[in-house]
Amino acid sequence: MQVPNLSTFARRYPIVLCTLILLPIVIALALGGLGNVAQPVATGYVAIIIVITVIDMVRDILRGNFGLDILAVVAMSAAIAVGEYIAAMIVVLMLSGGEALEDYAASRATKDLDALLKRAPQRAHRLGTQTDDTALTSTTDELPASTDVPVDEVTPGDILLVKPAEVIPVDGELLTANAEIDESQLTGESLPAAYVAGDHIRSGAVNGHTAIRIRATASAKDSQYQQIIALVSEAEQAKAPTVRVADRFAIPFTLVSLAVAGLSWWLSGEATRFAEVLVLATPCPLLIAAPVAFMGGMSRASREGVVVKGGATLEQLAKAKTVAFDKTGTLTHGEPELTAIQLHESFAAGNTDVQQAATLDDQALELLRLTASAEQYSTHVLAAGIIDAAQSRGLALATTDTAEEIA
């Protein structure tokens, strides 16, 4: 999360910035015995904020939105009337700070969308069209010169060159004999996926270490990666503004607070009681509860490797009854690890090296050494885990001149 600079913050949240500057000054003046200076400064500032808040509140009411702003306005007015100007400024800070916190919490979605857009390929290397025999039949070393074109100009049937480590620009059919593609950005699977000629490859995946040719099967706007970007963008645009918890009970809460404040004034005969009740009733925790909770939730989730797009996502998640996960790459890292070694009696009986091991642990290590020695020549997904387990135990692996793997 990039923190905005002071000028940007001042333009977006002038009331918050002014309050943060004036409040310490007013408190310092009051503590220094200059209350006669602090009070008119604070009173004038709060009066301006009351006018601005009333105008915004009337606009919201005309649109059918009723909030607790009216309670805050009455609390600020009452606090100023009885001389509690510091309390009035604290209410101003609480009221104006909620919007800044909500924007801060929602900015992650914009950052994620920007990252997607920056990663999207802008150009493609076109070798020819579907009827171009040279582009179709030439080997990788004999390919004709490619022409760089905007990715939006690629049409289905175009023959494209994808260089090593490039993002595949559009969905296509692999023409090269084989390829290794990194699809971690699409599926979460950390291991490269193997493809052979004729397989369908999705845009947004990253090509491996060798150049490949593909035949475009879709335009850029109809390809996988652009559809992902469109979905994220749509989700960001459709994100409903966070409804403050207290606003749901705005009218009854305001009426009850005013009634209690009036009763306190009537019973005590002191107008200060009226202001004190309203300042306490102004629900600071409720007004900022939602944005603070969303910030805390998203930050905690990010530390655990879970990226949440925004507060609206958390609100929807609270209503979820069932969740389905694609295990590999989501709940696991796609890197199997050896957790136990179990010897079968028949294996130990038929293997001299294993029989010579002094203990069961030694026999298990010898089995691991032999297995890892064979797995050195395997491309199976479990081979790496077995080899890593042997190497971590300091086992010397055997070598061989020939090896054959039967799938």
mmCIF file of C-alpha atoms in Angstrom:
data_model
loop_
_atom_site.group_PDB
_atom_site.id
_atom_site.type_symbol
_atom_site.label_atom_id
_atom_site.label_comp_id
_atom_site.label_asym_id
_atom_site.label_seq_id
_atom_site.Cartn_x
_atom_site.Cartn_y
_atom_site.Cartn_z
ATOM 1 C CA MET A 1 0.000 0.000 0.000
ATOM 2 C CA GLN A 2 1.544 3.266 -1.118
ATOM 3 C CA VAL A 3 1.016 6.072 1.383
ATOM 4 C CA PRO A 4 -0.064 9.304 -0.350
ATOM 5 C CA ASN A 5 2.197 12.339 0.069
ATOM 6 C CA LEU A 6 1.143 15.364 2.077
ATOM 7 C CA SER A 7 -0.084 17.412 -0.890
ATOM 8 C CA THR A 8 -2.262 14.559 -2.151
ATOM 9 C CA PHE A 9 -3.638 13.965 1.328
ATOM 10 C CA ALA A 10 -4.386 17.682 1.723
ATOM 11 C CA ARG A 11 -6.334 17.792 -1.534
ATOM 12 C CA ARG A 12 -8.389 14.709 -0.739
ATOM 13 C CA TYR A 13 -8.963 15.239 2.998
ATOM 14 C CA PRO A 14 -8.552 18.941 3.826
ATOM 15 C CA ILE A 15 -10.774 18.782 6.920
ATOM 16 C CA VAL A 16 -8.816 15.884 8.409
ATOM 17 C CA LEU A 17 -5.498 17.632 7.791
ATOM 18 C CA CYS A 18 -6.707 20.961 9.211
ATOM 19 C CA THR A 19 -8.106 19.236 12.294
ATOM 20 C CA LEU A 20 -4.873 17.305 12.872
ATOM 21 C CA ILE A 21 -2.951 20.598 12.746
ATOM 22 C CA LEU A 22 -5.334 22.751 14.779
ATOM 23 C CA LEU A 23 -6.237 20.272 17.519
ATOM 24 C CA PRO A 24 -2.710 20.011 19.042
ATOM 25 C CA ILE A 25 -2.353 23.800 18.793
ATOM 26 C CA VAL A 26 -5.655 24.379 20.590
ATOM 27 C CA ILE A 27 -4.767 21.842 23.296
ATOM 28 C CA ALA A 28 -1.329 23.430 23.770
ATOM 29 C CA LEU A 29 -2.843 26.903 24.072
ATOM 30 C CA ALA A 30 -5.432 25.672 26.595
ATOM 31 C CA LEU A 31 -2.796 23.917 28.717
ATOM 32 C CA GLY A 32 -0.586 26.981 28.527
ATOM 33 C CA GLY A 33 -3.223 29.207 30.081
ATOM 34 C CA LEU A 34 -4.235 30.842 26.813
ATOM 35 C CA GLY A 35 -7.780 29.544 26.724
ATOM 36 C CA ASN A 36 -9.010 32.990 25.693
ATOM 37 C CA VAL A 37 -7.072 32.488 22.442
ATOM 38 C CA ALA A 38 -7.769 28.777 21.969
ATOM 39 C CA GLN A 39 -11.538 29.017 22.419
ATOM 40 C CA PRO A 40 -12.350 31.501 19.612
ATOM 41 C CA VAL A 41 -10.018 29.676 17.209
ATOM 42 C CA ALA A 42 -11.627 26.311 17.934
ATOM 43 C CA THR A 43 -15.149 27.746 18.003
ATOM 44 C CA GLY A 44 -14.748 29.447 14.627
ATOM 45 C CA TYR A 45 -13.272 26.319 13.056
ATOM 46 C CA VAL A 46 -15.963 24.008 14.436
ATOM 47 C CA ALA A 47 -18.658 26.444 13.301
ATOM 48 C CA ILE A 48 -17.364 26.222 9.733
ATOM 49 C CA ILE A 49 -17.353 22.419 9.916
ATOM 50 C CA ILE A 50 -20.930 22.441 11.260
ATOM 51 C CA VAL A 51 -22.092 24.496 8.266
ATOM 52 C CA ILE A 52 -20.317 22.171 5.801
ATOM 53 C CA THR A 53 -21.706 19.072 7.542
ATOM 54 C CA VAL A 54 -25.251 20.447 7.575
ATOM 55 C CA ILE A 55 -25.100 21.140 3.826
ATOM 56 C CA ASP A 56 -23.843 17.605 3.117
ATOM 57 C CA MET A 57 -26.390 16.157 5.521
ATOM 58 C CA VAL A 58 -29.280 17.901 3.765
ATOM 59 C CA ARG A 59 -28.079 16.562 0.411
ATOM 60 C CA ASP A 60 -27.926 13.034 1.834
ATOM 61 C CA ILE A 61 -31.411 13.328 3.312
ATOM 62 C CA LEU A 62 -32.793 14.498 -0.054
ATOM 63 C CA ARG A 63 -31.268 11.349 -1.577
ATOM 64 C CA GLY A 64 -32.931 9.230 1.096
ATOM 65 C CA ASN A 65 -29.826 8.519 3.185
ATOM 66 C CA PHE A 66 -30.190 9.103 6.920
ATOM 67 C CA GLY A 67 -27.052 8.921 9.061
ATOM 68 C CA LEU A 68 -25.699 9.913 12.424
ATOM 69 C CA ASP A 69 -24.337 13.211 11.120
ATOM 70 C CA ILE A 70 -27.264 15.038 12.700
ATOM 71 C CA LEU A 71 -26.249 13.704 16.120
ATOM 72 C CA ALA A 72 -22.660 14.815 15.526
ATOM 73 C CA VAL A 73 -23.856 18.288 14.458
ATOM 74 C CA VAL A 74 -25.972 18.678 17.586
ATOM 75 C CA ALA A 75 -23.088 17.389 19.743
ATOM 76 C CA MET A 76 -20.617 19.855 18.214
ATOM 77 C CA SER A 77 -23.088 22.728 18.548
ATOM 78 C CA ALA A 78 -23.880 21.887 22.167
ATOM 79 C CA ALA A 79 -20.191 21.470 23.062
ATOM 80 C CA ILE A 80 -19.376 24.872 21.572
ATOM 81 C CA ALA A 81 -22.341 26.471 23.342
ATOM 82 C CA VAL A 82 -21.158 25.320 26.783
ATOM 83 C CA GLY A 83 -17.487 26.071 26.090
ATOM 84 C CA GLU A 84 -16.235 22.494 25.576
ATOM 85 C CA TYR A 85 -14.390 23.419 22.380
ATOM 86 C CA ILE A 86 -11.757 20.649 22.614
ATOM 87 C CA ALA A 87 -14.451 17.982 22.762
ATOM 88 C CA ALA A 88 -16.095 19.593 19.743
ATOM 89 C CA MET A 89 -12.845 19.360 17.751
ATOM 90 C CA ILE A 90 -12.412 15.721 18.703
ATOM 91 C CA VAL A 91 -15.884 15.036 17.299
ATOM 92 C CA VAL A 92 -14.817 16.816 14.077
ATOM 93 C CA LEU A 93 -11.726 14.599 13.808
ATOM 94 C CA MET A 94 -13.761 11.451 14.380
ATOM 95 C CA LEU A 95 -16.424 12.460 11.861
ATOM 96 C CA SER A 96 -14.023 13.437 9.075
ATOM 97 C CA GLY A 97 -11.536 10.612 9.678
ATOM 98 C CA GLY A 98 -13.996 7.847 8.808
ATOM 99 C CA GLU A 99 -14.009 8.686 5.090
ATOM 100 C CA ALA A 100 -10.202 8.706 4.938
ATOM 101 C CA LEU A 101 -10.031 5.313 6.639
ATOM 102 C CA GLU A 102 -12.589 3.843 4.214
ATOM 103 C CA ASP A 103 -10.638 5.104 1.190
ATOM 104 C CA TYR A 104 -7.409 3.758 2.668
ATOM 105 C CA ALA A 105 -8.978 0.327 3.126
ATOM 106 C CA ALA A 106 -10.429 0.248 -0.408
ATOM 107 C CA SER A 107 -7.252 1.339 -2.220
ATOM 108 C CA ARG A 108 -5.873 -2.224 -2.366
ATOM 109 C CA ALA A 109 -8.330 -3.177 -5.095
ATOM 110 C CA THR A 110 -7.095 -0.322 -7.303
ATOM 111 C CA LYS A 111 -3.501 -1.374 -6.703
ATOM 112 C CA ASP A 112 -4.242 -4.985 -7.692
ATOM 113 C CA LEU A 113 -6.095 -3.881 -10.818
ATOM 114 C CA ASP A 114 -3.206 -1.618 -11.837
ATOM 115 C CA ALA A 115 -0.809 -4.549 -11.435
ATOM 116 C CA LEU A 116 -2.982 -6.672 -13.728
ATOM 117 C CA LEU A 117 -3.133 -3.948 -16.363
ATOM 118 C CA LYS A 118 0.634 -3.382 -16.286
ATOM 119 C CA ARG A 119 1.281 -7.095 -16.743
ATOM 120 C CA ALA A 120 -1.084 -7.407 -19.728
ATOM 121 C CA PRO A 121 0.903 -7.742 -23.004
ATOM 122 C CA GLN A 122 0.658 -4.715 -25.285
ATOM 123 C CA ARG A 123 2.241 -6.140 -28.451
ATOM 124 C CA ALA A 124 2.464 -9.489 -30.231
ATOM 125 C CA HIS A 125 5.069 -10.918 -32.641
ATOM 126 C CA ARG A 126 3.123 -11.920 -35.754
ATOM 127 C CA LEU A 127 4.796 -14.361 -38.157
ATOM 128 C CA GLY A 128 1.943 -14.641 -40.637
ATOM 129 C CA THR A 129 -1.592 -15.836 -41.098
ATOM 130 C CA GLN A 130 -3.118 -19.300 -41.056
ATOM 131 C CA THR A 131 -2.508 -19.654 -44.813
ATOM 132 C CA ASP A 132 1.172 -18.728 -44.548
ATOM 133 C CA ASP A 133 3.007 -22.020 -45.160
ATOM 134 C CA THR A 134 6.397 -20.599 -44.140
ATOM 135 C CA ALA A 135 5.171 -19.581 -40.703
ATOM 136 C CA LEU A 136 3.483 -22.945 -40.203
ATOM 137 C CA THR A 137 6.193 -25.337 -41.374
ATOM 138 C CA SER A 138 9.510 -23.607 -40.582
ATOM 139 C CA THR A 139 11.548 -24.795 -37.633
ATOM 140 C CA THR A 140 12.191 -22.397 -34.761
ATOM 141 C CA ASP A 141 15.703 -21.658 -36.071
ATOM 142 C CA GLU A 142 14.394 -20.933 -39.617
ATOM 143 C CA LEU A 143 11.392 -18.760 -38.726
ATOM 144 C CA PRO A 144 10.684 -15.739 -40.921
ATOM 145 C CA ALA A 145 11.076 -12.306 -39.387
ATOM 146 C CA SER A 146 8.206 -11.418 -37.083
ATOM 147 C CA THR A 147 6.265 -8.186 -37.175
ATOM 148 C CA ASP A 148 5.392 -6.489 -33.896
ATOM 149 C CA VAL A 149 1.739 -5.442 -33.868
ATOM 150 C CA PRO A 150 -0.553 -4.107 -31.122
ATOM 151 C CA VAL A 151 -2.147 -7.038 -29.362
ATOM 152 C CA ASP A 152 -5.606 -5.683 -30.223
ATOM 153 C CA GLU A 153 -4.841 -6.199 -33.930
ATOM 154 C CA VAL A 154 -4.303 -9.955 -33.541
ATOM 155 C CA THR A 155 -7.111 -11.942 -35.160
ATOM 156 C CA PRO A 156 -7.963 -15.653 -34.850
ATOM 157 C CA GLY A 157 -5.781 -17.633 -37.234
ATOM 158 C CA ASP A 158 -2.684 -15.427 -36.952
ATOM 159 C CA ILE A 159 0.582 -17.270 -36.353
ATOM 160 C CA LEU A 160 2.451 -15.702 -33.433
ATOM 161 C CA LEU A 161 5.945 -16.055 -32.023
ATOM 162 C CA VAL A 162 6.195 -16.067 -28.222
ATOM 163 C CA LYS A 163 9.729 -15.471 -27.006
ATOM 164 C CA PRO A 164 11.197 -17.033 -23.846
ATOM 165 C CA ALA A 165 9.770 -15.662 -20.580
ATOM 166 C CA GLU A 166 7.135 -13.604 -22.419
ATOM 167 C CA VAL A 167 3.481 -13.417 -21.411
ATOM 168 C CA ILE A 168 1.323 -15.215 -23.977
ATOM 169 C CA PRO A 169 -0.700 -12.380 -25.573
ATOM 170 C CA VAL A 170 -3.839 -14.247 -26.700
ATOM 171 C CA ASP A 171 -5.413 -17.675 -26.386
ATOM 172 C CA GLY A 172 -3.976 -20.014 -29.005
ATOM 173 C CA GLU A 173 -3.096 -23.495 -30.234
ATOM 174 C CA LEU A 174 0.492 -24.643 -29.768
ATOM 175 C CA LEU A 175 2.268 -25.322 -33.081
ATOM 176 C CA THR A 176 5.702 -26.094 -31.618
ATOM 177 C CA ALA A 177 6.346 -29.753 -30.725
ATOM 178 C CA ASN A 178 6.366 -29.101 -26.974
ATOM 179 C CA ALA A 179 6.524 -26.277 -24.470
ATOM 180 C CA GLU A 180 6.722 -25.603 -20.751
ATOM 181 C CA ILE A 181 4.335 -22.881 -19.591
ATOM 182 C CA ASP A 182 4.182 -21.120 -16.219
ATOM 183 C CA GLU A 183 0.483 -20.808 -15.356
ATOM 184 C CA SER A 184 0.929 -19.755 -11.725
ATOM 185 C CA GLN A 185 -0.737 -16.383 -12.367
ATOM 186 C CA LEU A 186 -3.834 -18.152 -13.695
ATOM 187 C CA THR A 187 -4.123 -21.332 -11.647
ATOM 188 C CA GLY A 188 -1.798 -20.858 -8.671
ATOM 189 C CA GLU A 189 0.108 -24.017 -9.635
ATOM 190 C CA SER A 190 3.792 -23.359 -9.008
ATOM 191 C CA LEU A 191 5.132 -26.114 -11.299
ATOM 192 C CA PRO A 192 5.345 -25.416 -15.065
ATOM 193 C CA ALA A 193 2.737 -27.162 -17.208
ATOM 194 C CA ALA A 194 3.907 -29.300 -20.142
ATOM 195 C CA TYR A 195 2.159 -28.852 -23.498
ATOM 196 C CA VAL A 196 2.503 -30.595 -26.860
ATOM 197 C CA ALA A 197 1.570 -29.491 -30.368
ATOM 198 C CA GLY A 198 -2.179 -29.060 -30.759
ATOM 199 C CA ASP A 199 -2.841 -28.167 -27.098
ATOM 200 C CA HIS A 200 -4.747 -25.018 -26.203
ATOM 201 C CA ILE A 201 -2.712 -22.373 -24.341
ATOM 202 C CA ARG A 202 -4.323 -19.506 -22.426
ATOM 203 C CA SER A 203 -3.221 -15.901 -22.486
ATOM 204 C CA GLY A 204 -1.691 -14.543 -19.304
ATOM 205 C CA ALA A 205 0.533 -17.606 -18.855
ATOM 206 C CA VAL A 206 4.301 -17.150 -19.170
ATOM 207 C CA ASN A 207 6.336 -19.012 -21.778
ATOM 208 C CA GLY A 208 9.311 -21.121 -20.643
ATOM 209 C CA HIS A 209 12.929 -21.015 -21.792
ATOM 210 C CA THR A 210 12.406 -21.661 -25.526
ATOM 211 C CA ALA A 211 10.599 -19.699 -28.216
ATOM 212 C CA ILE A 212 7.312 -21.209 -29.372
ATOM 213 C CA ARG A 213 4.745 -20.672 -32.113
ATOM 214 C CA ILE A 214 1.021 -20.512 -31.521
ATOM 215 C CA ARG A 215 -2.015 -20.056 -33.752
ATOM 216 C CA ALA A 216 -4.346 -17.439 -32.249
ATOM 217 C CA THR A 217 -7.771 -18.881 -31.509
ATOM 218 C CA ALA A 218 -9.272 -15.691 -30.055
ATOM 219 C CA SER A 219 -8.775 -11.961 -30.199
ATOM 220 C CA ALA A 220 -7.200 -10.163 -27.231
ATOM 221 C CA LYS A 221 -10.522 -8.962 -25.807
ATOM 222 C CA ASP A 222 -11.936 -12.502 -25.918
ATOM 223 C CA SER A 223 -8.875 -14.182 -24.401
ATOM 224 C CA GLN A 224 -8.506 -15.524 -20.872
ATOM 225 C CA TYR A 225 -6.316 -12.792 -19.386
ATOM 226 C CA GLN A 226 -8.364 -9.881 -20.690
ATOM 227 C CA GLN A 227 -11.496 -11.519 -19.287
ATOM 228 C CA ILE A 228 -9.811 -11.753 -15.876
ATOM 229 C CA ILE A 229 -8.929 -8.054 -16.054
ATOM 230 C CA ALA A 230 -12.506 -7.216 -17.063
ATOM 231 C CA LEU A 231 -13.925 -9.202 -14.132
ATOM 232 C CA VAL A 232 -11.617 -7.518 -11.613
ATOM 233 C CA SER A 233 -12.393 -4.100 -13.068
ATOM 234 C CA GLU A 234 -16.134 -4.794 -12.971
ATOM 235 C CA ALA A 235 -15.894 -5.954 -9.363
ATOM 236 C CA GLU A 236 -14.039 -2.757 -8.438
ATOM 237 C CA GLN A 237 -16.580 -0.515 -10.182
ATOM 238 C CA ALA A 238 -19.548 -2.366 -8.679
ATOM 239 C CA LYS A 239 -18.134 -2.322 -5.147
ATOM 240 C CA ALA A 240 -20.838 -0.892 -2.920
ATOM 241 C CA PRO A 241 -19.751 1.814 -0.448
ATOM 242 C CA THR A 242 -19.333 0.556 3.066
ATOM 243 C CA VAL A 243 -22.392 1.210 5.151
ATOM 244 C CA ARG A 244 -21.406 2.359 8.621
ATOM 245 C CA VAL A 245 -22.842 0.127 11.286
ATOM 246 C CA ALA A 246 -24.345 2.997 13.251
ATOM 247 C CA ASP A 247 -26.154 4.401 10.200
ATOM 248 C CA ARG A 248 -28.433 1.353 10.192
ATOM 249 C CA PHE A 249 -29.850 2.550 13.517
ATOM 250 C CA ALA A 250 -29.420 6.272 12.870
ATOM 251 C CA ILE A 251 -32.953 7.552 13.454
ATOM 252 C CA PRO A 252 -33.857 5.599 16.637
ATOM 253 C CA PHE A 253 -30.380 6.068 18.103
ATOM 254 C CA THR A 254 -30.498 9.823 17.481
ATOM 255 C CA LEU A 255 -33.940 10.157 19.045
ATOM 256 C CA VAL A 256 -32.965 8.151 22.129
ATOM 257 C CA SER A 257 -29.710 10.119 22.542
ATOM 258 C CA LEU A 258 -31.508 13.459 22.315
ATOM 259 C CA ALA A 259 -34.115 12.257 24.806
ATOM 260 C CA VAL A 260 -31.486 11.114 27.318
ATOM 261 C CA ALA A 261 -29.533 14.360 26.872
ATOM 262 C CA GLY A 262 -32.650 16.455 27.382
ATOM 263 C CA LEU A 263 -33.623 14.444 30.458
ATOM 264 C CA SER A 264 -30.132 14.921 31.939
ATOM 265 C CA TRP A 265 -30.350 18.671 31.380
ATOM 266 C CA TRP A 266 -33.823 18.823 32.934
ATOM 267 C CA LEU A 267 -32.911 16.758 36.000
ATOM 268 C CA SER A 268 -29.590 18.494 36.680
ATOM 269 C CA GLY A 269 -30.536 21.946 35.542
ATOM 270 C CA GLU A 270 -27.134 22.251 33.840
ATOM 271 C CA ALA A 271 -26.824 22.701 30.071
ATOM 272 C CA THR A 272 -23.376 21.117 30.264
ATOM 273 C CA ARG A 273 -25.013 17.745 30.953
ATOM 274 C CA PHE A 274 -26.856 18.000 27.626
ATOM 275 C CA ALA A 275 -23.589 18.512 25.731
ATOM 276 C CA GLU A 276 -21.753 15.816 27.666
ATOM 277 C CA VAL A 277 -24.377 13.188 26.902
ATOM 278 C CA LEU A 278 -24.384 14.028 23.192
ATOM 279 C CA VAL A 279 -20.577 13.975 22.931
ATOM 280 C CA LEU A 280 -20.548 10.571 24.605
ATOM 281 C CA ALA A 281 -23.446 9.391 22.456
ATOM 282 C CA THR A 282 -21.704 10.377 19.242
ATOM 283 C CA PRO A 283 -20.690 6.803 18.357
ATOM 284 C CA CYS A 284 -17.063 7.209 17.415
ATOM 285 C CA PRO A 285 -16.382 3.445 17.558
ATOM 286 C CA LEU A 286 -19.412 2.690 15.418
ATOM 287 C CA LEU A 287 -18.683 5.411 12.872
ATOM 288 C CA ILE A 288 -15.191 4.124 12.135
ATOM 289 C CA ALA A 289 -15.716 0.462 13.063
ATOM 290 C CA ALA A 290 -16.274 -0.781 9.502
ATOM 291 C CA PRO A 291 -13.230 0.828 7.808
ATOM 292 C CA VAL A 292 -10.918 -0.065 10.687
ATOM 293 C CA ALA A 293 -12.198 -3.653 10.728
ATOM 294 C CA PHE A 294 -11.724 -3.962 6.963
ATOM 295 C CA MET A 295 -8.200 -2.581 7.150
ATOM 296 C CA GLY A 296 -7.304 -4.944 9.957
ATOM 297 C CA GLY A 297 -8.869 -7.922 8.224
ATOM 298 C CA MET A 298 -7.183 -7.302 4.882
ATOM 299 C CA SER A 299 -3.801 -6.640 6.492
ATOM 300 C CA ARG A 300 -4.035 -9.812 8.574
ATOM 301 C CA ALA A 301 -5.065 -11.837 5.528
ATOM 302 C CA SER A 302 -2.198 -10.444 3.426
ATOM 303 C CA ARG A 303 0.316 -11.561 6.070
ATOM 304 C CA GLU A 304 -1.051 -15.080 5.605
ATOM 305 C CA GLY A 305 -0.723 -14.860 1.815
ATOM 306 C CA VAL A 306 -4.402 -14.150 1.096
ATOM 307 C CA VAL A 307 -5.116 -11.075 -1.051
ATOM 308 C CA VAL A 308 -8.561 -9.540 -0.449
ATOM 309 C CA LYS A 309 -9.779 -7.198 -3.179
ATOM 310 C CA GLY A 310 -11.709 -4.849 -0.910
ATOM 311 C CA GLY A 311 -14.158 -4.362 1.922
ATOM 312 C CA ALA A 312 -17.124 -5.465 -0.184
ATOM 313 C CA THR A 313 -15.448 -8.855 -0.646
ATOM 314 C CA LEU A 314 -15.221 -9.323 3.110
ATOM 315 C CA GLU A 315 -18.878 -8.361 3.471
ATOM 316 C CA GLN A 316 -19.849 -11.007 0.905
ATOM 317 C CA LEU A 317 -17.571 -13.587 2.526
ATOM 318 C CA ALA A 318 -19.439 -13.170 5.809
ATOM 319 C CA LYS A 319 -22.558 -14.488 4.047
ATOM 320 C CA ALA A 320 -20.824 -17.521 2.502
ATOM 321 C CA LYS A 321 -22.090 -20.942 3.608
ATOM 322 C CA THR A 322 -19.818 -23.169 1.504
ATOM 323 C CA VAL A 323 -16.341 -22.547 0.065
ATOM 324 C CA ALA A 324 -14.647 -24.703 -2.597
ATOM 325 C CA PHE A 325 -10.872 -24.572 -3.098
ATOM 326 C CA ASP A 326 -8.639 -25.769 -5.914
ATOM 327 C CA LYS A 327 -6.115 -27.514 -3.647
ATOM 328 C CA THR A 328 -2.832 -27.370 -5.556
ATOM 329 C CA GLY A 329 -1.444 -23.864 -5.621
ATOM 330 C CA THR A 330 -4.187 -22.570 -3.331
ATOM 331 C CA LEU A 331 -3.943 -24.656 -0.182
ATOM 332 C CA THR A 332 -0.607 -26.235 -1.086
ATOM 333 C CA HIS A 333 2.546 -25.054 -2.868
ATOM 334 C CA GLY A 334 2.680 -27.842 -5.464
ATOM 335 C CA GLU A 335 5.906 -29.145 -3.913
ATOM 336 C CA PRO A 336 5.420 -32.631 -2.383
ATOM 337 C CA GLU A 337 7.645 -33.506 0.573
ATOM 338 C CA LEU A 338 8.645 -36.909 1.925
ATOM 339 C CA THR A 339 7.088 -37.407 5.358
ATOM 340 C CA ALA A 340 7.711 -41.098 6.146
ATOM 341 C CA ILE A 341 9.515 -44.219 4.870
ATOM 342 C CA GLN A 342 7.928 -47.656 5.385
ATOM 343 C CA LEU A 343 9.824 -50.806 4.413
ATOM 344 C CA HIS A 344 7.988 -53.892 3.248
ATOM 345 C CA GLU A 345 9.384 -57.183 4.580
ATOM 346 C CA SER A 346 9.669 -58.720 1.137
ATOM 347 C CA PHE A 347 11.782 -55.833 -0.129
ATOM 348 C CA ALA A 348 14.284 -56.044 2.715
ATOM 349 C CA ALA A 349 14.519 -59.834 2.292
ATOM 350 C CA GLY A 350 15.378 -59.548 -1.405
ATOM 351 C CA ASN A 351 17.911 -56.714 -1.258
ATOM 352 C CA THR A 352 21.429 -57.359 0.037
ATOM 353 C CA ASP A 353 22.274 -53.679 0.635
ATOM 354 C CA VAL A 354 19.200 -53.202 2.759
ATOM 355 C CA GLN A 355 19.854 -56.425 4.720
ATOM 356 C CA GLN A 356 23.350 -55.212 5.611
ATOM 357 C CA ALA A 357 21.961 -52.073 7.270
ATOM 358 C CA ALA A 358 22.240 -52.356 11.036
ATOM 359 C CA THR A 359 18.899 -50.868 12.088
ATOM 360 C CA LEU A 360 15.489 -50.202 10.643
ATOM 361 C CA ASP A 361 16.367 -46.509 10.360
ATOM 362 C CA ASP A 362 19.496 -47.393 8.398
ATOM 363 C CA GLN A 363 17.479 -49.711 6.175
ATOM 364 C CA ALA A 364 14.993 -46.916 5.500
ATOM 365 C CA LEU A 365 17.812 -44.535 4.575
ATOM 366 C CA GLU A 366 19.302 -47.107 2.208
ATOM 367 C CA LEU A 367 15.906 -47.532 0.553
ATOM 368 C CA LEU A 368 15.650 -43.759 0.212
ATOM 369 C CA ARG A 369 19.130 -43.581 -1.336
ATOM 370 C CA LEU A 370 18.307 -46.247 -3.911
ATOM 371 C CA THR A 371 14.950 -44.690 -4.741
ATOM 372 C CA ALA A 372 16.373 -41.190 -5.071
ATOM 373 C CA SER A 373 19.167 -42.529 -7.285
ATOM 374 C CA ALA A 374 16.561 -43.856 -9.699
ATOM 375 C CA GLU A 375 14.419 -40.714 -9.466
ATOM 376 C CA GLN A 376 17.338 -38.570 -10.686
ATOM 377 C CA TYR A 377 16.353 -39.494 -14.231
ATOM 378 C CA SER A 378 12.609 -39.095 -13.792
ATOM 379 C CA THR A 379 10.385 -36.122 -14.682
ATOM 380 C CA HIS A 380 7.583 -37.307 -12.383
ATOM 381 C CA VAL A 381 6.144 -34.675 -10.058
ATOM 382 C CA LEU A 382 7.135 -36.699 -6.961
ATOM 383 C CA ALA A 383 10.756 -37.219 -8.042
ATOM 384 C CA ALA A 384 12.006 -33.849 -6.805
ATOM 385 C CA GLY A 385 10.572 -34.425 -3.333
ATOM 386 C CA ILE A 386 12.309 -37.795 -2.991
ATOM 387 C CA ILE A 387 15.646 -36.439 -4.227
ATOM 388 C CA ASP A 388 15.425 -33.437 -1.875
ATOM 389 C CA ALA A 389 14.701 -35.762 1.043
ATOM 390 C CA ALA A 390 17.794 -37.851 0.269
ATOM 391 C CA GLN A 391 20.058 -34.853 -0.212
ATOM 392 C CA SER A 392 18.867 -33.222 3.001
ATOM 393 C CA ARG A 393 19.963 -36.395 4.832
ATOM 394 C CA GLY A 394 23.420 -36.283 3.212
ATOM 395 C CA LEU A 395 22.947 -39.482 1.183
ATOM 396 C CA ALA A 396 25.310 -40.054 -1.774
ATOM 397 C CA LEU A 397 23.223 -40.927 -4.827
ATOM 398 C CA ALA A 398 24.360 -43.591 -7.273
ATOM 399 C CA THR A 399 24.861 -42.853 -10.979
ATOM 400 C CA THR A 400 24.038 -44.881 -14.063
ATOM 401 C CA ASP A 401 24.864 -44.888 -17.761
ATOM 402 C CA THR A 402 21.338 -45.560 -19.037
ATOM 403 C CA ALA A 403 17.859 -44.890 -17.702
ATOM 404 C CA GLU A 404 14.371 -45.563 -19.040
ATOM 405 C CA GLU A 405 11.088 -44.277 -17.677
ATOM 406 C CA ILE A 406 7.822 -45.998 -18.591
ATOM 407 C CA ALA A 407 4.803 -43.720 -18.081
#
